[in-house]
PDB file of C-alpha atoms in Angstrom:
ATOM      1  CA  MET T   1      -0.149  -0.149  -0.063  1.00 53.00           C
ATOM      2  CA  ASN T   2       1.210   3.225  -0.930  1.00 77.00           C
ATOM      3  CA  GLU T   3       2.237   5.050   2.455  1.00 84.00           C
ATOM      4  CA  LYS T   4       0.997   8.345   1.227  1.00 87.00           C
ATOM      5  CA  ILE T   5      -2.351   7.484   0.274  1.00 84.00           C
ATOM      6  CA  GLU T   6      -2.715   5.274   3.634  1.00 84.00           C
ATOM      7  CA  CYS T   7      -1.503   8.829   5.581  1.00 89.00           C
ATOM      8  CA  HIS T   8      -4.399  10.630   3.251  1.00 87.00           C
ATOM      9  CA  TRP T   9      -6.992   8.155   4.094  1.00 84.00           C
ATOM     10  CA  ILE T  10      -6.325   8.173   7.696  1.00 87.00           C
ATOM     11  CA  SER T  11      -6.113  11.822   7.927  1.00 90.00           C
ATOM     12  CA  GLY T  12      -9.600  12.010   6.269  1.00 89.00           C
ATOM     13  CA  ILE T  13     -11.211   9.590   8.974  1.00 89.00           C
ATOM     14  CA  LYS T  14      -9.618  11.662  11.963  1.00 88.00           C
ATOM     15  CA  ASN T  15     -10.932  14.786  10.459  1.00 90.00           C
ATOM     16  CA  SER T  16     -14.492  13.577   9.616  1.00 92.00           C
ATOM     17  CA  GLY T  17     -16.031  14.437  13.114  1.00 92.00           C
ATOM     18  CA  LEU T  18     -16.046  10.529  13.938  1.00 92.00           C
ATOM     19  CA  PRO T  19     -16.108  10.063  17.729  1.00 94.00           C
ATOM     20  CA  GLN T  20     -12.639   8.740  19.152  1.00 92.00           C
ATOM     21  CA  THR T  21     -14.163   5.701  20.252  1.00 94.00           C
ATOM     22  CA  GLU T  22     -15.361   4.763  17.100  1.00 93.00           C
ATOM     23  CA  TYR T  23     -12.001   5.564  15.304  1.00 91.00           C
ATOM     24  CA  GLU T  24     -10.526   3.201  17.790  1.00 91.00           C
ATOM     25  CA  ARG T  25     -13.099   0.422  16.873  1.00 93.00           C
ATOM     26  CA  TRP T  26     -12.263   1.314  13.208  1.00 89.00           C
ATOM     27  CA  LEU T  27      -8.291   0.836  13.781  1.00 88.00           C
ATOM     28  CA  GLU T  28      -9.088  -2.729  15.335  1.00 92.00           C
ATOM     29  CA  ARG T  29     -11.536  -3.718  12.564  1.00 90.00           C
ATOM     30  CA  LYS T  30      -8.793  -2.364   9.862  1.00 86.00           C
ATOM     31  CA  LYS T  31      -6.524  -5.276  11.305  1.00 90.00           C
ATOM     32  CA  LEU T  32      -8.621  -7.752   9.744  1.00 92.00           C
ATOM     33  CA  ASP T  33      -8.618  -6.099   6.291  1.00 87.00           C
ATOM     34  CA  ARG T  34      -6.699  -7.773   3.434  1.00 85.00           C
ATOM     35  CA  GLU T  35      -6.195  -5.079   0.914  1.00 86.00           C
ATOM     36  CA  CYS T  36      -5.529  -5.947  -2.565  1.00 90.00           C
ATOM     37  CA  SER T  37      -5.678  -3.974  -5.827  1.00 91.00           C
ATOM     38  CA  VAL T  38      -8.403  -3.547  -8.311  1.00 94.00           C
ATOM     39  CA  SER T  39      -6.929  -5.766 -10.928  1.00 94.00           C
ATOM     40  CA  GLN T  40      -6.594  -8.510  -8.275  1.00 95.00           C
ATOM     41  CA  GLU T  41     -10.158  -8.211  -6.998  1.00 95.00           C
ATOM     42  CA  LEU T  42     -11.328  -7.971 -10.703  1.00 96.00           C
ATOM     43  CA  ASN T  43      -9.443 -11.213 -11.185  1.00 95.00           C
ATOM     44  CA  TRP T  44     -10.792 -13.043  -8.207  1.00 95.00           C
ATOM     45  CA  LEU T  45     -14.318 -12.287  -8.873  1.00 96.00           C
ATOM     46  CA  LYS T  46     -13.825 -13.613 -12.663  1.00 94.00           C
ATOM     47  CA  ASP T  47     -12.130 -16.650 -11.302  1.00 95.00           C
ATOM     48  CA  ALA T  48     -15.233 -17.164  -9.335  1.00 96.00           C
ATOM     49  CA  GLY T  49     -17.369 -17.122 -12.080  1.00 95.00           C
ATOM     50  CA  PHE T  50     -18.545 -13.794 -12.466  1.00 95.00           C
ATOM     51  CA  SER T  51     -18.967 -12.895 -16.265  1.00 86.00           C
ATOM     52  CA  ASN T  52     -18.690  -9.155 -16.016  1.00 91.00           C
ATOM     53  CA  ALA T  53     -16.849  -7.156 -13.288  1.00 94.00           C
ATOM     54  CA  ASP T  54     -15.430  -4.042 -13.513  1.00 95.00           C
ATOM     55  CA  CYS T  55     -14.377  -1.034 -11.556  1.00 96.00           C
ATOM     56  CA  ILE T  56     -16.803   1.677 -11.894  1.00 97.00           C
ATOM     57  CA  TYR T  57     -15.193   4.279  -9.494  1.00 96.00           C
ATOM     58  CA  SER T  58     -11.728   4.628  -7.809  1.00 92.00           C
ATOM     59  CA  SER T  59     -10.144   7.175  -5.693  1.00 86.00           C
ATOM     60  CA  GLY T  60      -7.120   6.580  -3.979  1.00 81.00           C
ATOM     61  CA  LYS T  61      -7.617   3.489  -1.831  1.00 82.00           C
ATOM     62  CA  PHE T  62     -11.369   3.206  -2.347  1.00 87.00           C
ATOM     63  CA  ALA T  63     -12.985   1.512  -5.313  1.00 93.00           C
ATOM     64  CA  VAL T  64     -16.639   0.539  -6.197  1.00 97.00           C
ATOM     65  CA  ILE T  65     -16.810  -2.756  -7.934  1.00 96.00           C
ATOM     66  CA  VAL T  66     -19.775  -4.056  -9.815  1.00 96.00           C
ATOM     67  CA  ALA T  67     -19.948  -7.839 -10.944  1.00 94.00           C
ATOM     68  CA  LYS T  68     -22.697  -9.888 -12.461  1.00 90.00           C
TER      69      LYS T  68
END
């Protein structure tokens, strides 16, 4: 993961107005995340049998993927 993008993402969450307790919960949940690239996710979906998988939006480390 690009460290600059990660720092930007965390800064946005800290400055979002999220209560400190929720921020701490998010940090705990984040430990379970297995981040991957959009292309890797699309390949996994196609390997799982989805005939049409596409990224319709991407910004930093966030993407919206649609699969049929």
